[in-house]
């Protein structure tokens, strides 16, 4: 089958914007899902809405910038290709899975290029135009009109795609064997920081190249890396060495507070009603309770438990269990 296309200057003006928004629509939903996944995994141990929102938008912006860069790169490659922006008349013949392009440039130069159907990387339909992008980045765009030819072209292209996928399934394509070499990258997921970076990169590449193997490697590395980070954090928080260290810090803070409270009484003649009152004499007052997970005052969290009594006051930390009035509550030494 043989068809002719006439390309107008107005068609060239629209093509790059059309391609840009096509690629953007193609990836934006995937980027949102990836950003949500990473944000949830980062905050799953201790959810905080501010951290979640910042992580989500930070990841979203990062991937958008990365994708915009790739989109611009692809469009620039197409723009720089001489076969795209200098064709005014184009004749295409399709025979025995071979495409023969005979075209006339704006300088009235005639040329001929041949491609096999399986050389096509992608066929993009946008509005009234059809884009044929080959694996060597040579590109042609056509103004739709020859419906029978365009349908035949897309049908032949689909057949080649199915044949290629089937050859991968039965192992006749050498790339399927070579792809197995990438699975060692899963081991990087055992290194939390490195695994997270590699995972994000390969997860993105999986969608960008439509490569299932890269998606699996990326997702696995992200999940393993964040899981290990959480485990390390939990183990570190619960370790005896860490708890003993925090006990010493809490005790020092309590002892410092006792001196500040007594100085307040010396100046005011009575003990303060709340720890915050002591700050009039010590603006650098440290009433941080590392074990406190509750909120004893509306404007303070987390703070030591303080209560003014008839005879004096009660000052203590909730202790490692985070529960007030239990055996592990920590009191000042004096």
mmCIF file with all atom_site columns, C-alpha atoms in Angstrom, residues 38-118:
data_model
loop_
_atom_site.group_PDB
_atom_site.id
_atom_site.type_symbol
_atom_site.label_atom_id
_atom_site.label_alt_id
_atom_site.label_comp_id
_atom_site.label_asym_id
_atom_site.label_entity_id
_atom_site.label_seq_id
_atom_site.pdbx_PDB_ins_code
_atom_site.Cartn_x
_atom_site.Cartn_y
_atom_site.Cartn_z
_atom_site.occupancy
_atom_site.B_iso_or_equiv
_atom_site.pdbx_formal_charge
_atom_site.auth_seq_id
_atom_site.auth_comp_id
_atom_site.auth_asym_id
_atom_site.auth_atom_id
_atom_site.pdbx_PDB_model_num
ATOM 1  C CA . UNK A 1 38  ? 7.386  6.801  49.155 1.00 0.00 ? 38  UNK A CA 1
ATOM 2  C CA . UNK A 1 39  ? 5.682  9.302  51.505 1.00 0.00 ? 39  UNK A CA 1
ATOM 3  C CA . UNK A 1 40  ? 3.599  6.572  53.174 1.00 0.00 ? 40  UNK A CA 1
ATOM 4  C CA . UNK A 1 41  ? 6.619  4.302  53.624 1.00 0.00 ? 41  UNK A CA 1
ATOM 5  C CA . UNK A 1 42  ? 8.631  7.115  55.183 1.00 0.00 ? 42  UNK A CA 1
ATOM 6  C CA . UNK A 1 43  ? 5.910  7.982  57.716 1.00 0.00 ? 43  UNK A CA 1
ATOM 7  C CA . UNK A 1 44  ? 4.422  4.538  58.348 1.00 0.00 ? 44  UNK A CA 1
ATOM 8  C CA . UNK A 1 45  ? 6.283  4.071  61.634 1.00 0.00 ? 45  UNK A CA 1
ATOM 9  C CA . UNK A 1 46  ? 5.195  7.402  63.113 1.00 0.00 ? 46  UNK A CA 1
ATOM 10 C CA . UNK A 1 47  ? 2.695  9.275  60.962 1.00 0.00 ? 47  UNK A CA 1
ATOM 11 C CA . UNK A 1 48  ? 3.024  13.028 60.908 1.00 0.00 ? 48  UNK A CA 1
ATOM 12 C CA . UNK A 1 49  ? 0.888  15.001 58.467 1.00 0.00 ? 49  UNK A CA 1
ATOM 13 C CA . UNK A 1 50  ? 3.469  17.777 58.006 1.00 0.00 ? 50  UNK A CA 1
ATOM 14 C CA . UNK A 1 51  ? 6.270  15.299 57.283 1.00 0.00 ? 51  UNK A CA 1
ATOM 15 C CA . UNK A 1 52  ? 3.970  13.362 54.956 1.00 0.00 ? 52  UNK A CA 1
ATOM 16 C CA . UNK A 1 53  ? 2.936  16.451 52.976 1.00 0.00 ? 53  UNK A CA 1
ATOM 17 C CA . UNK A 1 54  ? 6.504  17.761 52.714 1.00 0.00 ? 54  UNK A CA 1
ATOM 18 C CA . UNK A 1 55  ? 7.772  14.327 51.674 1.00 0.00 ? 55  UNK A CA 1
ATOM 19 C CA . UNK A 1 56  ? 4.996  13.930 49.090 1.00 0.00 ? 56  UNK A CA 1
ATOM 20 C CA . UNK A 1 57  ? 5.471  17.302 47.414 1.00 0.00 ? 57  UNK A CA 1
ATOM 21 C CA . UNK A 1 58  ? 9.257  17.060 47.620 1.00 0.00 ? 58  UNK A CA 1
ATOM 22 C CA . UNK A 1 59  ? 9.213  13.657 45.904 1.00 0.00 ? 59  UNK A CA 1
ATOM 23 C CA . UNK A 1 60  ? 6.620  14.843 43.394 1.00 0.00 ? 60  UNK A CA 1
ATOM 24 C CA . UNK A 1 61  ? 8.692  17.881 42.419 1.00 0.00 ? 61  UNK A CA 1
ATOM 25 C CA . UNK A 1 62  ? 11.857 15.761 42.177 1.00 0.00 ? 62  UNK A CA 1
ATOM 26 C CA . UNK A 1 63  ? 10.265 13.255 39.789 1.00 0.00 ? 63  UNK A CA 1
ATOM 27 C CA . UNK A 1 64  ? 8.562  16.000 37.765 1.00 0.00 ? 64  UNK A CA 1
ATOM 28 C CA . UNK A 1 65  ? 11.894 17.770 37.260 1.00 0.00 ? 65  UNK A CA 1
ATOM 29 C CA . UNK A 1 66  ? 13.499 14.453 36.341 1.00 0.00 ? 66  UNK A CA 1
ATOM 30 C CA . UNK A 1 67  ? 10.714 13.640 33.887 1.00 0.00 ? 67  UNK A CA 1
ATOM 31 C CA . UNK A 1 68  ? 10.610 17.137 32.396 1.00 0.00 ? 68  UNK A CA 1
ATOM 32 C CA . UNK A 1 69  ? 14.314 16.800 31.735 1.00 0.00 ? 69  UNK A CA 1
ATOM 33 C CA . UNK A 1 70  ? 13.778 13.514 29.905 1.00 0.00 ? 70  UNK A CA 1
ATOM 34 C CA . UNK A 1 71  ? 10.811 14.893 27.989 1.00 0.00 ? 71  UNK A CA 1
ATOM 35 C CA . UNK A 1 72  ? 12.758 17.933 26.834 1.00 0.00 ? 72  UNK A CA 1
ATOM 36 C CA . UNK A 1 73  ? 15.644 15.669 25.883 1.00 0.00 ? 73  UNK A CA 1
ATOM 37 C CA . UNK A 1 74  ? 13.377 13.438 23.782 1.00 0.00 ? 74  UNK A CA 1
ATOM 38 C CA . UNK A 1 75  ? 11.717 16.401 22.098 1.00 0.00 ? 75  UNK A CA 1
ATOM 39 C CA . UNK A 1 76  ? 15.091 18.039 21.378 1.00 0.00 ? 76  UNK A CA 1
ATOM 40 C CA . UNK A 1 77  ? 16.291 14.792 19.778 1.00 0.00 ? 77  UNK A CA 1
ATOM 41 C CA . UNK A 1 78  ? 13.185 14.817 17.586 1.00 0.00 ? 78  UNK A CA 1
ATOM 42 C CA . UNK A 1 79  ? 13.612 18.516 16.795 1.00 0.00 ? 79  UNK A CA 1
ATOM 43 C CA . UNK A 1 80  ? 17.234 18.097 15.753 1.00 0.00 ? 80  UNK A CA 1
ATOM 44 C CA . UNK A 1 81  ? 16.348 15.270 13.399 1.00 0.00 ? 81  UNK A CA 1
ATOM 45 C CA . UNK A 1 82  ? 16.407 16.612 9.863  1.00 0.00 ? 82  UNK A CA 1
ATOM 46 C CA . UNK A 1 83  ? 13.737 14.229 8.610  1.00 0.00 ? 83  UNK A CA 1
ATOM 47 C CA . UNK A 1 84  ? 11.138 15.813 10.851 1.00 0.00 ? 84  UNK A CA 1
ATOM 48 C CA . UNK A 1 85  ? 11.188 19.540 10.342 1.00 0.00 ? 85  UNK A CA 1
ATOM 49 C CA . UNK A 1 86  ? 12.121 19.834 6.663  1.00 0.00 ? 86  UNK A CA 1
ATOM 50 C CA . UNK A 1 87  ? 9.590  17.535 5.006  1.00 0.00 ? 87  UNK A CA 1
ATOM 51 C CA . UNK A 1 88  ? 6.837  19.157 2.969  1.00 0.00 ? 88  UNK A CA 1
ATOM 52 C CA . UNK A 1 89  ? 5.691  16.189 0.860  1.00 0.00 ? 89  UNK A CA 1
ATOM 53 C CA . UNK A 1 90  ? 5.852  12.595 2.003  1.00 0.00 ? 90  UNK A CA 1
ATOM 54 C CA . UNK A 1 91  ? 5.124  9.326  0.204  1.00 0.00 ? 91  UNK A CA 1
ATOM 55 C CA . UNK A 1 92  ? 4.964  6.147  2.318  1.00 0.00 ? 92  UNK A CA 1
ATOM 56 C CA . UNK A 1 93  ? 4.868  2.598  0.949  1.00 0.00 ? 93  UNK A CA 1
ATOM 57 C CA . UNK A 1 94  ? 4.219  -0.407 3.192  1.00 0.00 ? 94  UNK A CA 1
ATOM 58 C CA . UNK A 1 95  ? 5.143  -3.797 1.780  1.00 0.00 ? 95  UNK A CA 1
ATOM 59 C CA . UNK A 1 96  ? 6.256  -7.054 3.464  1.00 0.00 ? 96  UNK A CA 1
ATOM 60 C CA . UNK A 1 97  ? 6.709  -5.334 6.846  1.00 0.00 ? 97  UNK A CA 1
ATOM 61 C CA . UNK A 1 98  ? 8.974  -2.711 5.281  1.00 0.00 ? 98  UNK A CA 1
ATOM 62 C CA . UNK A 1 99  ? 8.230  1.027  5.318  1.00 0.00 ? 99  UNK A CA 1
ATOM 63 C CA . UNK A 1 100 ? 9.681  3.081  2.473  1.00 0.00 ? 100 UNK A CA 1
ATOM 64 C CA . UNK A 1 101 ? 9.664  6.842  2.995  1.00 0.00 ? 101 UNK A CA 1
ATOM 65 C CA . UNK A 1 102 ? 10.102 9.028  -0.074 1.00 0.00 ? 102 UNK A CA 1
ATOM 66 C CA . UNK A 1 103 ? 10.012 12.688 0.867  1.00 0.00 ? 103 UNK A CA 1
ATOM 67 C CA . UNK A 1 104 ? 10.713 16.134 -0.502 1.00 0.00 ? 104 UNK A CA 1
ATOM 68 C CA . UNK A 1 105 ? 12.296 18.742 1.752  1.00 0.00 ? 105 UNK A CA 1
ATOM 69 C CA . UNK A 1 106 ? 11.594 22.456 1.776  1.00 0.00 ? 106 UNK A CA 1
ATOM 70 C CA . UNK A 1 107 ? 14.679 22.853 -0.464 1.00 0.00 ? 107 UNK A CA 1
ATOM 71 C CA . UNK A 1 108 ? 13.082 20.526 -3.058 1.00 0.00 ? 108 UNK A CA 1
ATOM 72 C CA . UNK A 1 109 ? 15.553 17.762 -2.265 1.00 0.00 ? 109 UNK A CA 1
ATOM 73 C CA . UNK A 1 110 ? 14.185 14.228 -2.637 1.00 0.00 ? 110 UNK A CA 1
ATOM 74 C CA . UNK A 1 111 ? 15.308 11.426 -0.344 1.00 0.00 ? 111 UNK A CA 1
ATOM 75 C CA . UNK A 1 112 ? 14.357 7.861  0.453  1.00 0.00 ? 112 UNK A CA 1
ATOM 76 C CA . UNK A 1 113 ? 14.632 5.937  3.753  1.00 0.00 ? 113 UNK A CA 1
ATOM 77 C CA . UNK A 1 114 ? 13.633 2.343  4.480  1.00 0.00 ? 114 UNK A CA 1
ATOM 78 C CA . UNK A 1 115 ? 12.663 0.890  7.861  1.00 0.00 ? 115 UNK A CA 1
ATOM 79 C CA . UNK A 1 116 ? 11.299 -2.426 8.994  1.00 0.00 ? 116 UNK A CA 1
ATOM 80 C CA . UNK A 1 117 ? 8.142  -2.428 11.057 1.00 0.00 ? 117 UNK A CA 1
ATOM 81 C CA . UNK A 1 118 ? 10.033 -3.834 14.042 1.00 0.00 ? 118 UNK A CA 1
#
